[in-house]
PDB file of C-alpha atoms in Angstrom:
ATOM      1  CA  UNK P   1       1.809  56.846 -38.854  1.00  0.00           C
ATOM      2  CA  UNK P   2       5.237  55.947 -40.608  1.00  0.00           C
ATOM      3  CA  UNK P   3       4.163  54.069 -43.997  1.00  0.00           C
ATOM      4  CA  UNK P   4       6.213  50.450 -44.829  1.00  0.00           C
ATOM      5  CA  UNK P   5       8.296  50.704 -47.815  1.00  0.00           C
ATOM      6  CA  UNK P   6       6.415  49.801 -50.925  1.00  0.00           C
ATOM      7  CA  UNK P   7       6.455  46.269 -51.794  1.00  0.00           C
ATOM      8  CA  UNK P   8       8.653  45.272 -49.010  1.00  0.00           C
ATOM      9  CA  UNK P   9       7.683  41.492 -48.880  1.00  0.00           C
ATOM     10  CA  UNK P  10       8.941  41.215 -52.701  1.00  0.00           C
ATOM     11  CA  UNK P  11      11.821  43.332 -52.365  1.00  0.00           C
ATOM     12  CA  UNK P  12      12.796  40.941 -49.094  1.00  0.00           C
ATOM     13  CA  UNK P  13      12.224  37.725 -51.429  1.00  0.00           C
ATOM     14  CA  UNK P  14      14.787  38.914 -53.828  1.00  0.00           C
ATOM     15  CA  UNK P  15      17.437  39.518 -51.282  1.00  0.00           C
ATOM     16  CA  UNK P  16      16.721  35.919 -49.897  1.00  0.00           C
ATOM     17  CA  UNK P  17      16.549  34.465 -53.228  1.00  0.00           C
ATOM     18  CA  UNK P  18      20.203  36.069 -54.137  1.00  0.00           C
ATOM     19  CA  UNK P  19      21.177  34.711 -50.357  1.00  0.00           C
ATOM     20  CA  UNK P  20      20.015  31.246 -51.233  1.00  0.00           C
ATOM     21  CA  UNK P  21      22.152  30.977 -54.500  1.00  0.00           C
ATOM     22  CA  UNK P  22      25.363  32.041 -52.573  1.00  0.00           C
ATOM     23  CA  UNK P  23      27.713  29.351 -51.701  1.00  0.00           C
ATOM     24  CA  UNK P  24      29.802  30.834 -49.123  1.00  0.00           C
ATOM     25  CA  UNK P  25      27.731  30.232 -45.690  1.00  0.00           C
ATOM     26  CA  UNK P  26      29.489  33.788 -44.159  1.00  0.00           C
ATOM     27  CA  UNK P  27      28.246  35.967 -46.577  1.00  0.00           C
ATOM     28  CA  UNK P  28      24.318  34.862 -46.333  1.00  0.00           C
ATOM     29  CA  UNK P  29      23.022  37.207 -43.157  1.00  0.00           C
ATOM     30  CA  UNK P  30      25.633  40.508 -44.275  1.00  0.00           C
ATOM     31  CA  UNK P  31      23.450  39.986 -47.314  1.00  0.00           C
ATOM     32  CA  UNK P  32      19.821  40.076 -45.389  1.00  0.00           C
ATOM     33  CA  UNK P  33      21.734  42.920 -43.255  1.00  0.00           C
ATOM     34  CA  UNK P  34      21.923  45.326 -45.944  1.00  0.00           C
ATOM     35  CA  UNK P  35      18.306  45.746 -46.601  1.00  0.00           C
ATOM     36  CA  UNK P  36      16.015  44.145 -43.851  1.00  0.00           C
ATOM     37  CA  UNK P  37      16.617  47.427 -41.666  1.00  0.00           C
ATOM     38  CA  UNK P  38      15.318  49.628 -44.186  1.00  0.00           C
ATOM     39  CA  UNK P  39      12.073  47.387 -45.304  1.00  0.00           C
ATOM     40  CA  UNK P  40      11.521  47.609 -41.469  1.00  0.00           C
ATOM     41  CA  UNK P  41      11.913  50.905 -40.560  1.00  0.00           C
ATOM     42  CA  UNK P  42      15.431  50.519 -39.363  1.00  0.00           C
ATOM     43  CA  UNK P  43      18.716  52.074 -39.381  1.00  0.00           C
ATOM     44  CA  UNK P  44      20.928  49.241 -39.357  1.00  0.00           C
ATOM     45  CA  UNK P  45      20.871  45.976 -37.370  1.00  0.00           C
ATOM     46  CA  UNK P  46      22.977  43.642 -35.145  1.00  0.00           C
ATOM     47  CA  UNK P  47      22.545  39.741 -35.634  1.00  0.00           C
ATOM     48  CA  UNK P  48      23.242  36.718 -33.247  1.00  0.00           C
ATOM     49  CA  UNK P  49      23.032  33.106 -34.757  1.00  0.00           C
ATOM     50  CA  UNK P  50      23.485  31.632 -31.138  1.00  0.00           C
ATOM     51  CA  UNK P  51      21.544  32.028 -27.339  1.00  0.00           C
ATOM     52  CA  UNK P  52      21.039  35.919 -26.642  1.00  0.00           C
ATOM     53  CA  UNK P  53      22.741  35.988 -23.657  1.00  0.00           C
ATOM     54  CA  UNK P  54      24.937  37.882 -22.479  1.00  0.00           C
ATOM     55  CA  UNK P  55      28.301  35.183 -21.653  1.00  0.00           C
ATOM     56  CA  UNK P  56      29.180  34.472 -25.249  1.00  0.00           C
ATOM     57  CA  UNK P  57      28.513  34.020 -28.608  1.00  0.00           C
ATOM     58  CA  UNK P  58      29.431  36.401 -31.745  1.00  0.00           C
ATOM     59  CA  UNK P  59      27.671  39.629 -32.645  1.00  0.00           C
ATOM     60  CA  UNK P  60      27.120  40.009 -36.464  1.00  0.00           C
ATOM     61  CA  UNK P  61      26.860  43.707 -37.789  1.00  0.00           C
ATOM     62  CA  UNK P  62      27.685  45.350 -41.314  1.00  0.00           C
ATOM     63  CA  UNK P  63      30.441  46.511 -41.733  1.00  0.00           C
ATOM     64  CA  UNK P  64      29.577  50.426 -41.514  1.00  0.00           C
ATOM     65  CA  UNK P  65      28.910  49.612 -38.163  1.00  0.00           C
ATOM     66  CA  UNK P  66      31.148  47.537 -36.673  1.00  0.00           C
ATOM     67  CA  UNK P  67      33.905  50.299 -36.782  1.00  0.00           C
ATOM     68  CA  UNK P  68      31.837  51.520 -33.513  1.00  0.00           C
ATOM     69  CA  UNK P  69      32.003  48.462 -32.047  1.00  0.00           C
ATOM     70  CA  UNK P  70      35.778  47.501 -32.006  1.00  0.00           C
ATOM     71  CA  UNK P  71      36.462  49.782 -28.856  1.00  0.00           C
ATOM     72  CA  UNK P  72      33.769  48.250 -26.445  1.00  0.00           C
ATOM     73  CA  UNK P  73      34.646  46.824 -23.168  1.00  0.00           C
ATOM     74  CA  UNK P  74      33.522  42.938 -22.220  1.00  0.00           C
ATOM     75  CA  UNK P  75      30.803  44.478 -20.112  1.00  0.00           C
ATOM     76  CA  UNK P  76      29.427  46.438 -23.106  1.00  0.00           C
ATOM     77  CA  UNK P  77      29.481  43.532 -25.211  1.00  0.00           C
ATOM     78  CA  UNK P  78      27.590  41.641 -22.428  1.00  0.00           C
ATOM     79  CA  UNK P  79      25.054  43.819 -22.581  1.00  0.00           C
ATOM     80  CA  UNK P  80      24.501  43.757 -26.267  1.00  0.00           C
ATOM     81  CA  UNK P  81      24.840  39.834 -26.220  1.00  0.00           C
ATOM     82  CA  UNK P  82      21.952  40.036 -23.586  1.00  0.00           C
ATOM     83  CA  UNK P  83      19.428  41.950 -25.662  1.00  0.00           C
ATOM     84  CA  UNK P  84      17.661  43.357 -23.250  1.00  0.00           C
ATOM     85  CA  UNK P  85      14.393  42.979 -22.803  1.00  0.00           C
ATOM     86  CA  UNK P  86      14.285  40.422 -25.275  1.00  0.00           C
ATOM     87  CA  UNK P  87      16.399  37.385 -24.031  1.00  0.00           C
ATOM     88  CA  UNK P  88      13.983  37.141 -21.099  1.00  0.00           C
ATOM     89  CA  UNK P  89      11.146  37.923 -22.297  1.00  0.00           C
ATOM     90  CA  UNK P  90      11.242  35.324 -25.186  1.00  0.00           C
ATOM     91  CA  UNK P  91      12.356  32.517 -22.532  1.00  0.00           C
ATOM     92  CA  UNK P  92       9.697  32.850 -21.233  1.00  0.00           C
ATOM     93  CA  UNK P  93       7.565  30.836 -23.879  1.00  0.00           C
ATOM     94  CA  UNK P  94       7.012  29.974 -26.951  1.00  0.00           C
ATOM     95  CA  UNK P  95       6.004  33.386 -29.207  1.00  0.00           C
ATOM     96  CA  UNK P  96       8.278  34.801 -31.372  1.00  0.00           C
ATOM     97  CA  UNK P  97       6.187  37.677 -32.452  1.00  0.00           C
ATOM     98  CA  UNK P  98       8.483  40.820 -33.543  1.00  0.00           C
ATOM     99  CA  UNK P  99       8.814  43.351 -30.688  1.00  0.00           C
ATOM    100  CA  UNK P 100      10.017  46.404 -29.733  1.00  0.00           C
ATOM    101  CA  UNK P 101      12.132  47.114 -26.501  1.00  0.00           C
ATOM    102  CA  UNK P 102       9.986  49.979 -25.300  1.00  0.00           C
ATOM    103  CA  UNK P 103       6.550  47.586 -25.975  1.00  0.00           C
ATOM    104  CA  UNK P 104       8.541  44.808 -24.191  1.00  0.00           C
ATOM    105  CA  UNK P 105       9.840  46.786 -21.391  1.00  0.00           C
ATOM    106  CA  UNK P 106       7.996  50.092 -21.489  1.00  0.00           C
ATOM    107  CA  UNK P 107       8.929  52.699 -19.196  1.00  0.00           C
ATOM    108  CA  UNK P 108      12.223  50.803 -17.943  1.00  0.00           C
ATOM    109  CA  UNK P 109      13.786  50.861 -21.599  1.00  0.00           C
ATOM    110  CA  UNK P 110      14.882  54.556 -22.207  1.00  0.00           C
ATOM    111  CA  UNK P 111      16.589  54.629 -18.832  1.00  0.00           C
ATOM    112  CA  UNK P 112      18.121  51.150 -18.869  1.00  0.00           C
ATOM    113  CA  UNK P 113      22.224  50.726 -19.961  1.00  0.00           C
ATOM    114  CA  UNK P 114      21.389  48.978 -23.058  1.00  0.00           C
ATOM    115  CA  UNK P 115      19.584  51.770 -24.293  1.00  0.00           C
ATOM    116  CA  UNK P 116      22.425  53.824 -23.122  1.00  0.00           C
ATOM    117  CA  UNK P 117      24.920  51.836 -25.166  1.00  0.00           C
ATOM    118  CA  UNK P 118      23.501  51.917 -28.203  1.00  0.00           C
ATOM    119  CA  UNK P 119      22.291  55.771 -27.854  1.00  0.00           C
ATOM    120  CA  UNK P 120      26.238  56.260 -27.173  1.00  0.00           C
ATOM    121  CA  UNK P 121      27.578  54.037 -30.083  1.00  0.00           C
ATOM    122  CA  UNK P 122      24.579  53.890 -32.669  1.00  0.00           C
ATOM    123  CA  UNK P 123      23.016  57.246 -31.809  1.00  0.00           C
ATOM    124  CA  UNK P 124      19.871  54.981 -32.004  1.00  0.00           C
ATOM    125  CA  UNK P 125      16.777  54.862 -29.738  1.00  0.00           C
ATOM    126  CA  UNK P 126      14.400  52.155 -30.346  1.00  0.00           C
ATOM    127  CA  UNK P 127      15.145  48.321 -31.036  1.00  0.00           C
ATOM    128  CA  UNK P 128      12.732  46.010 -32.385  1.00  0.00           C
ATOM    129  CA  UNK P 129      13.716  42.636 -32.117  1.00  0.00           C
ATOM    130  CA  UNK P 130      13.277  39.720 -35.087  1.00  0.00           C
ATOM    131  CA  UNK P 131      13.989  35.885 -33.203  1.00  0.00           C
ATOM    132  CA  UNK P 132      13.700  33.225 -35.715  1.00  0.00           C
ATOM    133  CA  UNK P 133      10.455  31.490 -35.641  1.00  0.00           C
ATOM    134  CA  UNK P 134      10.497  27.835 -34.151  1.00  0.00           C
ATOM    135  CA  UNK P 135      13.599  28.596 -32.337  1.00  0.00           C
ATOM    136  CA  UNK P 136      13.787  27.153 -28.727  1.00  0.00           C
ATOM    137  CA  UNK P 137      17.475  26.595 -27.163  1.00  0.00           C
ATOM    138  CA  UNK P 138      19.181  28.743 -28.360  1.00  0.00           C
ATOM    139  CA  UNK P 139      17.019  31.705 -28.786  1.00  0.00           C
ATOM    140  CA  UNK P 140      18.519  33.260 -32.212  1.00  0.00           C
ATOM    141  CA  UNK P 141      17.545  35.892 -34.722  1.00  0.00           C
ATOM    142  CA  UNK P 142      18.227  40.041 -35.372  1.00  0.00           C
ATOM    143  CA  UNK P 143      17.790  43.254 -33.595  1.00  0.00           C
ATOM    144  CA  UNK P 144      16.858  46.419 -35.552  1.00  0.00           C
ATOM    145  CA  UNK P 145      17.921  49.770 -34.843  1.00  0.00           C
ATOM    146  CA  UNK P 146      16.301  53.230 -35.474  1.00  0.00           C
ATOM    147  CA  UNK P 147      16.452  57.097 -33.695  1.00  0.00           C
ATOM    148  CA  UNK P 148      13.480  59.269 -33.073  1.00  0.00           C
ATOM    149  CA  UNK P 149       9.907  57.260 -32.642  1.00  0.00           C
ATOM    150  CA  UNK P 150       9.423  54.244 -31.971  1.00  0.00           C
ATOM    151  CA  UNK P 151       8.657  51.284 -34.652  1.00  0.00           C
ATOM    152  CA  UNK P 152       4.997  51.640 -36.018  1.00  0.00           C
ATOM    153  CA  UNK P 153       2.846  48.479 -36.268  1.00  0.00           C
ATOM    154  CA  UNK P 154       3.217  48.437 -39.697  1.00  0.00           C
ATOM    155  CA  UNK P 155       6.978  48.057 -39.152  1.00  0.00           C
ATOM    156  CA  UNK P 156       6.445  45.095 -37.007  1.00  0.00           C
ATOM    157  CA  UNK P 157       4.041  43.699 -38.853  1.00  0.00           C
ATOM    158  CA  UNK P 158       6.697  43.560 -41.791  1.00  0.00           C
ATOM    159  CA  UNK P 159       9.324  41.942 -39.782  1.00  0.00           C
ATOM    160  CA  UNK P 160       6.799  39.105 -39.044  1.00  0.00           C
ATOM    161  CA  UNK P 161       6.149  38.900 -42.694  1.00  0.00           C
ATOM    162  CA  UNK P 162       9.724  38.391 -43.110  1.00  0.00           C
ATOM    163  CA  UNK P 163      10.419  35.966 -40.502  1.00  0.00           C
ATOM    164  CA  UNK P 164      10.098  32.930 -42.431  1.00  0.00           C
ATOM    165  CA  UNK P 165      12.377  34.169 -44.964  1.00  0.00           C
ATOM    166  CA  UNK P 166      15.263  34.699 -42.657  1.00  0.00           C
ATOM    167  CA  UNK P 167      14.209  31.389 -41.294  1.00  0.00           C
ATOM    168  CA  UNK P 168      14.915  29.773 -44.457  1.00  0.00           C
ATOM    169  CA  UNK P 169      18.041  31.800 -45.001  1.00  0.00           C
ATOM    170  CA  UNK P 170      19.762  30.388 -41.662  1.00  0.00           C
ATOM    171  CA  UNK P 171      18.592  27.122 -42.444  1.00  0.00           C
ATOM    172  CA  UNK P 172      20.440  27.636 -46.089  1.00  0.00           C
ATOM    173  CA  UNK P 173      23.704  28.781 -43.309  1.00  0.00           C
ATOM    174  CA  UNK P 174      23.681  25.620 -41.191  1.00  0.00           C
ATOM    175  CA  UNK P 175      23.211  23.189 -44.256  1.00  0.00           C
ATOM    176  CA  UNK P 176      26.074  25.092 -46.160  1.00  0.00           C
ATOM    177  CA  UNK P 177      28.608  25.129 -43.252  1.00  0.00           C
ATOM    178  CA  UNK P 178      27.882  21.260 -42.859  1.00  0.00           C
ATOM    179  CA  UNK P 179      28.984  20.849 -46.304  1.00  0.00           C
ATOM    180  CA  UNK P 180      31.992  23.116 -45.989  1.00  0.00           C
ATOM    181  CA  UNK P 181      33.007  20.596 -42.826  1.00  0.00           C
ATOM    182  CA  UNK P 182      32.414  17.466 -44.202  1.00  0.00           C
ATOM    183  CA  UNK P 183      33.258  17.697 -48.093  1.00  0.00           C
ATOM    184  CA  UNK P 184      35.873  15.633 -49.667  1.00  0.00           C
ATOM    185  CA  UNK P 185      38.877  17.726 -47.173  1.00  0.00           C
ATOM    186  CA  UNK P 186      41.762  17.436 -49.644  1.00  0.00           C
ATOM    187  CA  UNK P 187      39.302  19.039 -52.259  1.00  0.00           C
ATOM    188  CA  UNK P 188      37.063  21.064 -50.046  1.00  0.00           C
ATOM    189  CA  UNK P 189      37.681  24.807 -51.646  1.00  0.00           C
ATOM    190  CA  UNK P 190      37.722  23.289 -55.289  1.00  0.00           C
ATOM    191  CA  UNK P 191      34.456  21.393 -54.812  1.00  0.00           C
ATOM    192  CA  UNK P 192      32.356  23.976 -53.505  1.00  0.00           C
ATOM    193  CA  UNK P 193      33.499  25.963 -57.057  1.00  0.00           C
ATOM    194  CA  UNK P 194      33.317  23.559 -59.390  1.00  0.00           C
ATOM    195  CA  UNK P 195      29.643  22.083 -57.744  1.00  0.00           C
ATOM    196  CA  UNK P 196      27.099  21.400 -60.580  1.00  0.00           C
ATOM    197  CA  UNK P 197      24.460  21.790 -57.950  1.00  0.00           C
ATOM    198  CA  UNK P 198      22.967  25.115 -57.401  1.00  0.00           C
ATOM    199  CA  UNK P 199      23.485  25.781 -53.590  1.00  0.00           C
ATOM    200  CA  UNK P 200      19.569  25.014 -52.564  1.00  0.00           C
ATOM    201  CA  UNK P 201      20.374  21.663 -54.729  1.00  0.00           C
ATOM    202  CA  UNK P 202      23.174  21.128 -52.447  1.00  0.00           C
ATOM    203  CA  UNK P 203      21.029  22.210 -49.309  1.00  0.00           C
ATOM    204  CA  UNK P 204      18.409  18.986 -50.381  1.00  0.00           C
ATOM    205  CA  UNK P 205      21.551  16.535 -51.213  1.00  0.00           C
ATOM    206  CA  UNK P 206      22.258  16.887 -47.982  1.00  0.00           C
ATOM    207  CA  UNK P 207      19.267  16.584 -46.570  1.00  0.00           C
ATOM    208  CA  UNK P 208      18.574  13.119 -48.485  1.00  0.00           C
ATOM    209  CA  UNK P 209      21.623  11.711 -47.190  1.00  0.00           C
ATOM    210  CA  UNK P 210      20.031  11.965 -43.896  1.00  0.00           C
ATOM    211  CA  UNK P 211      17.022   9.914 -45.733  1.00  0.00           C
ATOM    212  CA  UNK P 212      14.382  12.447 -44.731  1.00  0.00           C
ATOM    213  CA  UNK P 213      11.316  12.571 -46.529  1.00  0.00           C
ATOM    214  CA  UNK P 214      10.149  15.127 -49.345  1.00  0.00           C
ATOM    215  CA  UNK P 215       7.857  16.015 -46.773  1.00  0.00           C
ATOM    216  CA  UNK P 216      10.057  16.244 -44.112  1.00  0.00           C
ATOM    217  CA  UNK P 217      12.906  17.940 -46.312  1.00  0.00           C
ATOM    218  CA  UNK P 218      10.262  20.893 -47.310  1.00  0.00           C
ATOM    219  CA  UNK P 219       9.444  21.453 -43.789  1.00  0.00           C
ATOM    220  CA  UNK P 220      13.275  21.727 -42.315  1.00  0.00           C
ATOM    221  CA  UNK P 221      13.667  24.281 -45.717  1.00  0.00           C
ATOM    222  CA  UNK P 222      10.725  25.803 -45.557  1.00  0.00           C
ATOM    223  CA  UNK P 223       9.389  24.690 -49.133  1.00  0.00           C
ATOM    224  CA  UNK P 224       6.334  22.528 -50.483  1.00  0.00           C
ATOM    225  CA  UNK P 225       6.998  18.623 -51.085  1.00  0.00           C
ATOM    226  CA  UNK P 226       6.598  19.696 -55.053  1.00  0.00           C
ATOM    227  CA  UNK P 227       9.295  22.302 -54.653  1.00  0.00           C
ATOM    228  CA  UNK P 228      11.552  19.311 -53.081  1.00  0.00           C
ATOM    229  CA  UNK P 229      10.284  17.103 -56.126  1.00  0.00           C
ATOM    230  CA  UNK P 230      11.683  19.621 -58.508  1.00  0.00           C
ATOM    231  CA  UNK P 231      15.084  19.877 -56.655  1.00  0.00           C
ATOM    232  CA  UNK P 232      15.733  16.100 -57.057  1.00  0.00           C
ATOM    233  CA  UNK P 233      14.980  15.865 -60.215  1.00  0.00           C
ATOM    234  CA  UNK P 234      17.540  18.302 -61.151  1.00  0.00           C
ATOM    235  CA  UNK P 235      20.354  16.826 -58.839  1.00  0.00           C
ATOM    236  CA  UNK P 236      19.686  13.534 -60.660  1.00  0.00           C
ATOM    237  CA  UNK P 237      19.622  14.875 -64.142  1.00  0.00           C
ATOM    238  CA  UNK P 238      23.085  16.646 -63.001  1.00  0.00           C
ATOM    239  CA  UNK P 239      24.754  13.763 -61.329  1.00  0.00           C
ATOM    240  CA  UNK P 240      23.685  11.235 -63.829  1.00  0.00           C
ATOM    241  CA  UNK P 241      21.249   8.861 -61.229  1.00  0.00           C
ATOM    242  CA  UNK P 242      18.149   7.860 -61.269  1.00  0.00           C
ATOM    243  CA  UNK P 243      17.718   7.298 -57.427  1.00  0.00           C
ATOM    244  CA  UNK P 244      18.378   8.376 -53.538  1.00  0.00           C
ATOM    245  CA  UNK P 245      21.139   5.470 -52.645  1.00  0.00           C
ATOM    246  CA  UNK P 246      23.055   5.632 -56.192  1.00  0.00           C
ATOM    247  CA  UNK P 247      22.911   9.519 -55.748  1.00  0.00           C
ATOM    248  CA  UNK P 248      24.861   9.730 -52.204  1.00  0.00           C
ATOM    249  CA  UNK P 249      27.129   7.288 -53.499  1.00  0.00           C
ATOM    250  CA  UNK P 250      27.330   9.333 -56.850  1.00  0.00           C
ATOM    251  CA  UNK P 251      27.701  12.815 -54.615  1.00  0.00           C
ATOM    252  CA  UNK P 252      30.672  10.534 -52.413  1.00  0.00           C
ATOM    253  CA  UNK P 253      32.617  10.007 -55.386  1.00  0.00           C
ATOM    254  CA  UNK P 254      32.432  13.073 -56.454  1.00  0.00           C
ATOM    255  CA  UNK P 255      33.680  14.738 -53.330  1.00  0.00           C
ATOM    256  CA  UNK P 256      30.021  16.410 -52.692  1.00  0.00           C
ATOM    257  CA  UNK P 257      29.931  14.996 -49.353  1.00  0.00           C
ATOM    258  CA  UNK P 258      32.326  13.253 -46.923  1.00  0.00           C
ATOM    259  CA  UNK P 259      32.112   9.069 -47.265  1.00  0.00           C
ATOM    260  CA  UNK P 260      31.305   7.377 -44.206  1.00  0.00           C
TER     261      UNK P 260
END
């Protein structure tokens, strides 16, 4: 059996530790893409932050890659949108457990066009499929490419490992585009430069202007209450406050985030 990369869990925490300190929301999941294939047995990987299905939505991919995806038809890209077996097989309920095509579909997968398509484009023959934990409507996550055998169960078991990390990394995405639409507008590319707070700092900001909770903040982020403790702290120290109300208003002035 195929052995997992050596320390794979910490290498995976470093890459998602440099993603969380990155300020530009765009360049968070190229980041993850250049070395969650390999810690999972991969080639290379295609991501979709919205539904898999196969009507819309974008198609993430490094940029080695996407070269051999510039030429495809509609119908190909419907097909890679789809994800098949995985779109329907995750509808229907809630497990998110990693998975590979052939497990998922078994016999049906070598012969079916999707397996085709990426044979043709990514001279690939197995997919194993990474959804985001927790996620519902829309169904969201990574596919993982490789030739030859299938994924082992080590590989898979990896990719679950690694799940809440990416988890945490698209939740870092959403809360960093939010700020990039509703910062200060006539000072939007400045502020996001000249930010005292550390991107994660900015992440909780955010989240206390929605008055959540520590508790509540840790569990949309992924972190303990006294990792959300330690965050506040240091946006007060930074912005000069002592509490949640005068720091919003603080953060407002400052162009941080958009006043009501």
């Amino acid at each position: 059996m195929a052995q997992v990369p050596g320390g794979a869990h910490e290498r995976m925490l470093s890459v998602a530790v440099a993603a969380l300190n990155e300020r530009e929301p765009e360049r968070l999941w190229p980041l993850l893409a250049s070395a969650l294939p390999g810690l999972c047995g991969g080639e290379t990987l295609i991501y979709k932050l919205d539904d898999w299905n196969e009507t819309g939505g974008t198609v993430g991919m490094p940029s080695e890659v996407a070269v051999e995806f510039d030429g495809l038809g509609e119908e190909d890209l419907g097909l890679l949108r789809a994800g098949f077996p995985f779109a329907d097989h995750y509808a229907g309920g809630p497990d998110r457990t990693p998975l590979t095509a052939r497990r998922a579909a078994g016999a049906a997968w070598p012969v079916s066009p999707t397996a085709r398509l990426i044979g043709d484009i990514m001279d690939a023959d197995h997919v194993l499929a990474v959804p985001l934990p927790l996620t519902t409507t829309p169904i969201t996550g990574c596919m993982i490419y490789r030739s030859g055998t299938d994924f082992t169960d080590d590989h898979v078991r990896v990719a679950r490992q690694l799940q809440p990390l990416l988890a945490a990394v698209e939740q870092q995405r959403q809360l960093l585009e939010r700020w990039k639409r509703t910062a200060a507008p006539d000072s939007a590319g400045e502020t996001a430069a000249d930010c005292p707070l550390t991107p994660r700092e900015m992440a909780v900001l955010l989240l206390l202007t929605d008055a959540l909770t520590a508790a509540a903040i840790g569990r949309r982020l992924g972190i303990s209450d006294r990792t959300v403790h330690k965050h506040v702290e240091k946006i007060y120290r930074k912005l000069g406050t002592r509490d949640r109300i005068s720091t919003v208003l603080r953060a407002q002035q400052l162009g941080l985030i958009a006043t009501p």
